[in-house]
Amino acid sequence: MKKSIWWKEHLLSLAIGISALIQLIVLFYFQFGTGSSSTKNYIPMTILPYVESMKEVKPRVEKKVIQEVSAEEATDTQEENQTEEIQNTTTQQSVNQEPNFMPFVRVDEIAKSLVSLQPEYPDLARNAGIEGTVVLEVYIDEDGRVRKVIVLKGIGFGCDEAAVRKVESSSFIPAKMNGKPVAVRQKITFEFKLN
């Protein structure tokens, strides 16, 4: 009759268990032991108010008569002049050049591209057999120029970049409302399909 020791039969299981335990210890050390927080690198977001137009306060210009005064009178008038200068300085409100939101406005005619908006299929995506839909949000001004492009839904492998390049290099007939060209925000969808 052969005597067996239990640990010899389960040596592989013990080695895997010890390895997993060491990995957990290392993971917890680097996650919690270094004292660094993963949120320290983030910058808090603030929402800036939308300002319709820049307001500028013009300084008042007053003619002053120069008089000779004694040293005591000079210090008193100097303090008054400094206070007056502070009150007369030009102040400006900061203007957010691009609003955080764009109100929805129904237009009579949407913006239309002057050329075909079919981007070139990227070789990386073609070789990997990638198919899918890319959705862009495009800001088009009243002259038909593309001002900003945001990828709302992408598929990667160079398809998102190809769609953005195609839109940015295109010109548009501007959207119209009441017969006048207007700036719009428009969604454009691209289908990438292999033949």
PDB file of C-alpha atoms in Angstrom:
ATOM      1  CA  MET A   1       0.000   0.000   0.000  1.00  0.00           C
ATOM      2  CA  LYS A   2       1.341   3.340  -1.080  1.00  0.00           C
ATOM      3  CA  LYS A   3       1.256   6.268   1.309  1.00  0.00           C
ATOM      4  CA  SER A   4       0.606   9.605  -0.340  1.00  0.00           C
ATOM      5  CA  ILE A   5       0.915  12.996   1.119  1.00  0.00           C
ATOM      6  CA  TRP A   6      -2.023  15.271   0.219  1.00  0.00           C
ATOM      7  CA  TRP A   7       0.104  18.240  -0.775  1.00  0.00           C
ATOM      8  CA  LYS A   8       1.998  16.247  -3.416  1.00  0.00           C
ATOM      9  CA  GLU A   9      -1.270  15.382  -5.146  1.00  0.00           C
ATOM     10  CA  HIS A  10      -2.414  19.006  -5.081  1.00  0.00           C
ATOM     11  CA  LEU A  11       0.914  20.723  -5.799  1.00  0.00           C
ATOM     12  CA  LEU A  12      -0.310  22.415  -8.999  1.00  0.00           C
ATOM     13  CA  SER A  13      -3.435  23.751  -7.277  1.00  0.00           C
ATOM     14  CA  LEU A  14      -1.347  25.108  -4.410  1.00  0.00           C
ATOM     15  CA  ALA A  15       1.055  26.860  -6.815  1.00  0.00           C
ATOM     16  CA  ILE A  16      -1.836  28.531  -8.690  1.00  0.00           C
ATOM     17  CA  GLY A  17      -3.449  29.628  -5.413  1.00  0.00           C
ATOM     18  CA  ILE A  18      -0.212  31.128  -4.085  1.00  0.00           C
ATOM     19  CA  SER A  19       0.376  32.928  -7.399  1.00  0.00           C
ATOM     20  CA  ALA A  20      -3.146  34.402  -7.317  1.00  0.00           C
ATOM     21  CA  LEU A  21      -2.650  35.539  -3.717  1.00  0.00           C
ATOM     22  CA  ILE A  22       0.620  37.308  -4.612  1.00  0.00           C
ATOM     23  CA  GLN A  23      -1.066  39.050  -7.553  1.00  0.00           C
ATOM     24  CA  LEU A  24      -3.894  40.273  -5.305  1.00  0.00           C
ATOM     25  CA  ILE A  25      -1.420  41.629  -2.762  1.00  0.00           C
ATOM     26  CA  VAL A  26       0.507  43.500  -5.478  1.00  0.00           C
ATOM     27  CA  LEU A  27      -2.740  44.853  -6.961  1.00  0.00           C
ATOM     28  CA  PHE A  28      -3.977  46.153  -3.610  1.00  0.00           C
ATOM     29  CA  TYR A  29      -0.590  47.682  -2.817  1.00  0.00           C
ATOM     30  CA  PHE A  30      -0.475  49.703  -6.034  1.00  0.00           C
ATOM     31  CA  GLN A  31      -4.157  50.597  -5.922  1.00  0.00           C
ATOM     32  CA  PHE A  32      -4.418  51.655  -2.285  1.00  0.00           C
ATOM     33  CA  GLY A  33      -0.904  51.627  -0.846  1.00  0.00           C
ATOM     34  CA  THR A  34       0.708  54.480  -2.784  1.00  0.00           C
ATOM     35  CA  GLY A  35      -1.701  57.088  -1.424  1.00  0.00           C
ATOM     36  CA  SER A  36      -2.490  58.432  -4.868  1.00  0.00           C
ATOM     37  CA  SER A  37      -6.052  58.948  -5.859  1.00  0.00           C
ATOM     38  CA  SER A  38      -7.169  58.419  -9.426  1.00  0.00           C
ATOM     39  CA  THR A  39      -9.370  61.525  -9.241  1.00  0.00           C
ATOM     40  CA  LYS A  40      -6.493  63.911  -8.483  1.00  0.00           C
ATOM     41  CA  ASN A  41      -5.655  64.280 -12.180  1.00  0.00           C
ATOM     42  CA  TYR A  42      -9.136  65.421 -13.183  1.00  0.00           C
ATOM     43  CA  ILE A  43      -9.983  69.083 -13.568  1.00  0.00           C
ATOM     44  CA  PRO A  44     -13.429  70.031 -12.232  1.00  0.00           C
ATOM     45  CA  MET A  45     -15.829  71.126 -14.952  1.00  0.00           C
ATOM     46  CA  THR A  46     -17.659  74.394 -14.627  1.00  0.00           C
ATOM     47  CA  ILE A  47     -20.529  75.599 -16.727  1.00  0.00           C
ATOM     48  CA  LEU A  48     -19.954  79.089 -18.037  1.00  0.00           C
ATOM     49  CA  PRO A  49     -22.915  81.364 -18.632  1.00  0.00           C
ATOM     50  CA  TYR A  50     -23.710  82.339 -22.204  1.00  0.00           C
ATOM     51  CA  VAL A  51     -23.320  86.085 -22.717  1.00  0.00           C
ATOM     52  CA  GLU A  52     -25.164  87.627 -25.661  1.00  0.00           C
ATOM     53  CA  SER A  53     -22.704  90.403 -26.435  1.00  0.00           C
ATOM     54  CA  MET A  54     -19.690  92.141 -24.976  1.00  0.00           C
ATOM     55  CA  LYS A  55     -20.503  95.169 -22.897  1.00  0.00           C
ATOM     56  CA  GLU A  56     -17.849  97.830 -22.611  1.00  0.00           C
ATOM     57  CA  VAL A  57     -18.034 100.687 -20.181  1.00  0.00           C
ATOM     58  CA  LYS A  58     -16.348 103.784 -21.592  1.00  0.00           C
ATOM     59  CA  PRO A  59     -14.279 105.883 -19.193  1.00  0.00           C
ATOM     60  CA  ARG A  60     -15.338 109.421 -18.476  1.00  0.00           C
ATOM     61  CA  VAL A  61     -12.827 112.003 -19.634  1.00  0.00           C
ATOM     62  CA  GLU A  62     -12.691 115.187 -17.633  1.00  0.00           C
ATOM     63  CA  LYS A  63     -10.511 118.223 -18.153  1.00  0.00           C
ATOM     64  CA  LYS A  64      -8.550 119.217 -15.086  1.00  0.00           C
ATOM     65  CA  VAL A  65      -6.872 122.468 -14.222  1.00  0.00           C
ATOM     66  CA  ILE A  66      -3.352 122.168 -12.808  1.00  0.00           C
ATOM     67  CA  GLN A  67      -2.738 124.235  -9.686  1.00  0.00           C
ATOM     68  CA  GLU A  68       0.234 124.617  -7.373  1.00  0.00           C
ATOM     69  CA  VAL A  69      -0.440 123.120  -3.946  1.00  0.00           C
ATOM     70  CA  SER A  70       1.488 122.452  -0.743  1.00  0.00           C
ATOM     71  CA  ALA A  71       2.898 118.993   0.141  1.00  0.00           C
ATOM     72  CA  GLU A  72       0.059 118.189   2.602  1.00  0.00           C
ATOM     73  CA  GLU A  73      -2.616 119.105   0.079  1.00  0.00           C
ATOM     74  CA  ALA A  74      -0.787 117.103  -2.603  1.00  0.00           C
ATOM     75  CA  THR A  75      -1.017 113.803  -0.681  1.00  0.00           C
ATOM     76  CA  ASP A  76      -4.749 114.321  -0.064  1.00  0.00           C
ATOM     77  CA  THR A  77      -5.454 115.089  -3.732  1.00  0.00           C
ATOM     78  CA  GLN A  78      -3.205 112.223  -4.858  1.00  0.00           C
ATOM     79  CA  GLU A  79      -5.349 109.751  -2.878  1.00  0.00           C
ATOM     80  CA  GLU A  80      -8.513 111.259  -4.371  1.00  0.00           C
ATOM     81  CA  ASN A  81      -7.065 111.002  -7.908  1.00  0.00           C
ATOM     82  CA  GLN A  82      -6.115 107.340  -7.394  1.00  0.00           C
ATOM     83  CA  THR A  83      -9.658 106.559  -6.248  1.00  0.00           C
ATOM     84  CA  GLU A  84     -11.072 108.431  -9.241  1.00  0.00           C
ATOM     85  CA  GLU A  85      -8.759 106.558 -11.656  1.00  0.00           C
ATOM     86  CA  ILE A  86      -9.941 103.214 -10.308  1.00  0.00           C
ATOM     87  CA  GLN A  87     -13.562 104.213 -10.832  1.00  0.00           C
ATOM     88  CA  ASN A  88     -12.899 105.445 -14.395  1.00  0.00           C
ATOM     89  CA  THR A  89     -11.098 102.356 -15.722  1.00  0.00           C
ATOM     90  CA  THR A  90     -12.620 100.389 -18.560  1.00  0.00           C
ATOM     91  CA  THR A  91     -14.300  97.152 -17.561  1.00  0.00           C
ATOM     92  CA  GLN A  92     -15.281  94.305 -19.821  1.00  0.00           C
ATOM     93  CA  GLN A  93     -17.372  91.222 -19.285  1.00  0.00           C
ATOM     94  CA  SER A  94     -15.799  88.055 -20.603  1.00  0.00           C
ATOM     95  CA  VAL A  95     -17.626  86.593 -23.544  1.00  0.00           C
ATOM     96  CA  ASN A  96     -17.923  82.911 -24.239  1.00  0.00           C
ATOM     97  CA  GLN A  97     -17.081  82.792 -27.963  1.00  0.00           C
ATOM     98  CA  GLU A  98     -18.782  79.448 -28.478  1.00  0.00           C
ATOM     99  CA  PRO A  99     -21.906  78.737 -26.417  1.00  0.00           C
ATOM    100  CA  ASN A 100     -22.062  75.488 -24.438  1.00  0.00           C
ATOM    101  CA  PHE A 101     -25.433  74.830 -25.997  1.00  0.00           C
ATOM    102  CA  MET A 102     -27.087  75.625 -29.281  1.00  0.00           C
ATOM    103  CA  PRO A 103     -30.854  76.056 -29.126  1.00  0.00           C
ATOM    104  CA  PHE A 104     -32.932  73.875 -31.446  1.00  0.00           C
ATOM    105  CA  VAL A 105     -34.399  75.893 -34.283  1.00  0.00           C
ATOM    106  CA  ARG A 106     -36.420  74.326 -37.088  1.00  0.00           C
ATOM    107  CA  VAL A 107     -35.107  75.459 -40.477  1.00  0.00           C
ATOM    108  CA  ASP A 108     -36.877  75.477 -43.846  1.00  0.00           C
ATOM    109  CA  GLU A 109     -33.936  73.863 -45.681  1.00  0.00           C
ATOM    110  CA  ILE A 110     -31.100  71.878 -44.083  1.00  0.00           C
ATOM    111  CA  ALA A 111     -27.480  72.416 -45.085  1.00  0.00           C
ATOM    112  CA  LYS A 112     -26.469  70.346 -48.125  1.00  0.00           C
ATOM    113  CA  SER A 113     -23.002  69.287 -49.182  1.00  0.00           C
ATOM    114  CA  LEU A 114     -21.698  70.495 -52.537  1.00  0.00           C
ATOM    115  CA  VAL A 115     -19.755  67.232 -53.027  1.00  0.00           C
ATOM    116  CA  SER A 116     -20.308  63.555 -52.235  1.00  0.00           C
ATOM    117  CA  LEU A 117     -19.742  62.874 -48.554  1.00  0.00           C
ATOM    118  CA  GLN A 118     -18.455  59.311 -48.943  1.00  0.00           C
ATOM    119  CA  PRO A 119     -15.106  59.085 -47.137  1.00  0.00           C
ATOM    120  CA  GLU A 120     -12.349  56.771 -48.303  1.00  0.00           C
ATOM    121  CA  TYR A 121     -12.450  53.404 -46.512  1.00  0.00           C
ATOM    122  CA  PRO A 122      -9.315  53.224 -44.304  1.00  0.00           C
ATOM    123  CA  ASP A 123      -6.956  50.330 -45.122  1.00  0.00           C
ATOM    124  CA  LEU A 124      -6.705  49.402 -41.440  1.00  0.00           C
ATOM    125  CA  ALA A 125     -10.494  48.983 -41.177  1.00  0.00           C
ATOM    126  CA  ARG A 126     -10.709  47.160 -44.534  1.00  0.00           C
ATOM    127  CA  ASN A 127      -7.945  44.691 -43.571  1.00  0.00           C
ATOM    128  CA  ALA A 128      -9.544  44.081 -40.155  1.00  0.00           C
ATOM    129  CA  GLY A 129     -12.992  43.587 -41.719  1.00  0.00           C
ATOM    130  CA  ILE A 130     -14.506  46.463 -39.735  1.00  0.00           C
ATOM    131  CA  GLU A 131     -17.990  47.673 -40.712  1.00  0.00           C
ATOM    132  CA  GLY A 132     -20.272  50.074 -38.893  1.00  0.00           C
ATOM    133  CA  THR A 133     -21.767  53.521 -38.548  1.00  0.00           C
ATOM    134  CA  VAL A 134     -20.017  56.785 -37.674  1.00  0.00           C
ATOM    135  CA  VAL A 135     -22.248  59.642 -36.477  1.00  0.00           C
ATOM    136  CA  LEU A 136     -20.875  63.200 -36.498  1.00  0.00           C
ATOM    137  CA  GLU A 137     -22.276  66.430 -35.120  1.00  0.00           C
ATOM    138  CA  VAL A 138     -21.292  69.210 -37.531  1.00  0.00           C
ATOM    139  CA  TYR A 139     -21.526  72.958 -36.896  1.00  0.00           C
ATOM    140  CA  ILE A 140     -22.029  74.794 -40.210  1.00  0.00           C
ATOM    141  CA  ASP A 141     -22.049  78.602 -40.324  1.00  0.00           C
ATOM    142  CA  GLU A 142     -24.276  80.841 -42.447  1.00  0.00           C
ATOM    143  CA  ASP A 143     -21.631  80.868 -45.214  1.00  0.00           C
ATOM    144  CA  GLY A 144     -21.659  77.055 -45.491  1.00  0.00           C
ATOM    145  CA  ARG A 145     -18.260  76.562 -43.821  1.00  0.00           C
ATOM    146  CA  VAL A 146     -17.711  73.784 -41.307  1.00  0.00           C
ATOM    147  CA  ARG A 147     -16.746  75.335 -37.965  1.00  0.00           C
ATOM    148  CA  LYS A 148     -16.631  72.323 -35.649  1.00  0.00           C
ATOM    149  CA  VAL A 149     -17.012  68.527 -35.898  1.00  0.00           C
ATOM    150  CA  ILE A 150     -17.699  66.186 -32.974  1.00  0.00           C
ATOM    151  CA  VAL A 151     -17.748  62.375 -33.230  1.00  0.00           C
ATOM    152  CA  LEU A 152     -20.936  61.222 -31.473  1.00  0.00           C
ATOM    153  CA  LYS A 153     -20.548  57.526 -32.345  1.00  0.00           C
ATOM    154  CA  GLY A 154     -17.418  55.992 -33.775  1.00  0.00           C
ATOM    155  CA  ILE A 155     -16.114  52.581 -34.766  1.00  0.00           C
ATOM    156  CA  GLY A 156     -12.378  53.272 -34.683  1.00  0.00           C
ATOM    157  CA  PHE A 157      -9.754  51.763 -37.017  1.00  0.00           C
ATOM    158  CA  GLY A 158      -9.396  55.137 -38.797  1.00  0.00           C
ATOM    159  CA  CYS A 159     -13.061  55.345 -39.874  1.00  0.00           C
ATOM    160  CA  ASP A 160     -13.895  58.201 -37.461  1.00  0.00           C
ATOM    161  CA  GLU A 161     -10.916  60.246 -38.650  1.00  0.00           C
ATOM    162  CA  ALA A 162     -11.752  59.589 -42.328  1.00  0.00           C
ATOM    163  CA  ALA A 163     -15.326  60.808 -41.804  1.00  0.00           C
ATOM    164  CA  VAL A 164     -14.157  63.941 -39.949  1.00  0.00           C
ATOM    165  CA  ARG A 165     -11.570  64.730 -42.666  1.00  0.00           C
ATOM    166  CA  LYS A 166     -14.210  64.367 -45.396  1.00  0.00           C
ATOM    167  CA  VAL A 167     -16.654  66.705 -43.643  1.00  0.00           C
ATOM    168  CA  GLU A 168     -13.989  69.293 -42.762  1.00  0.00           C
ATOM    169  CA  SER A 169     -12.782  69.423 -46.370  1.00  0.00           C
ATOM    170  CA  SER A 170     -16.320  69.870 -47.750  1.00  0.00           C
ATOM    171  CA  SER A 171     -18.312  73.002 -48.452  1.00  0.00           C
ATOM    172  CA  PHE A 172     -22.031  73.207 -47.823  1.00  0.00           C
ATOM    173  CA  ILE A 173     -25.002  75.140 -49.108  1.00  0.00           C
ATOM    174  CA  PRO A 174     -26.071  76.793 -45.841  1.00  0.00           C
ATOM    175  CA  ALA A 175     -29.341  75.965 -44.122  1.00  0.00           C
ATOM    176  CA  LYS A 176     -32.115  78.494 -44.666  1.00  0.00           C
ATOM    177  CA  MET A 177     -34.814  79.875 -42.442  1.00  0.00           C
ATOM    178  CA  ASN A 178     -37.319  82.348 -43.902  1.00  0.00           C
ATOM    179  CA  GLY A 179     -35.166  82.505 -47.037  1.00  0.00           C
ATOM    180  CA  LYS A 180     -32.046  83.635 -45.161  1.00  0.00           C
ATOM    181  CA  PRO A 181     -28.939  81.493 -44.536  1.00  0.00           C
ATOM    182  CA  VAL A 182     -28.467  80.500 -40.890  1.00  0.00           C
ATOM    183  CA  ALA A 183     -25.839  78.679 -38.842  1.00  0.00           C
ATOM    184  CA  VAL A 184     -26.876  75.161 -37.819  1.00  0.00           C
ATOM    185  CA  ARG A 185     -25.772  72.109 -35.900  1.00  0.00           C
ATOM    186  CA  GLN A 186     -26.482  69.008 -37.941  1.00  0.00           C
ATOM    187  CA  LYS A 187     -25.942  65.256 -37.527  1.00  0.00           C
ATOM    188  CA  ILE A 188     -24.333  63.421 -40.442  1.00  0.00           C
ATOM    189  CA  THR A 189     -24.188  59.613 -40.551  1.00  0.00           C
ATOM    190  CA  PHE A 190     -21.636  57.545 -42.485  1.00  0.00           C
ATOM    191  CA  GLU A 191     -22.064  53.818 -43.208  1.00  0.00           C
ATOM    192  CA  PHE A 192     -18.825  51.882 -43.624  1.00  0.00           C
ATOM    193  CA  LYS A 193     -19.633  48.578 -45.383  1.00  0.00           C
ATOM    194  CA  LEU A 194     -17.304  46.168 -47.118  1.00  0.00           C
ATOM    195  CA  ASN A 195     -18.371  45.023 -50.599  1.00  0.00           C
TER     196      ASN A 195
END
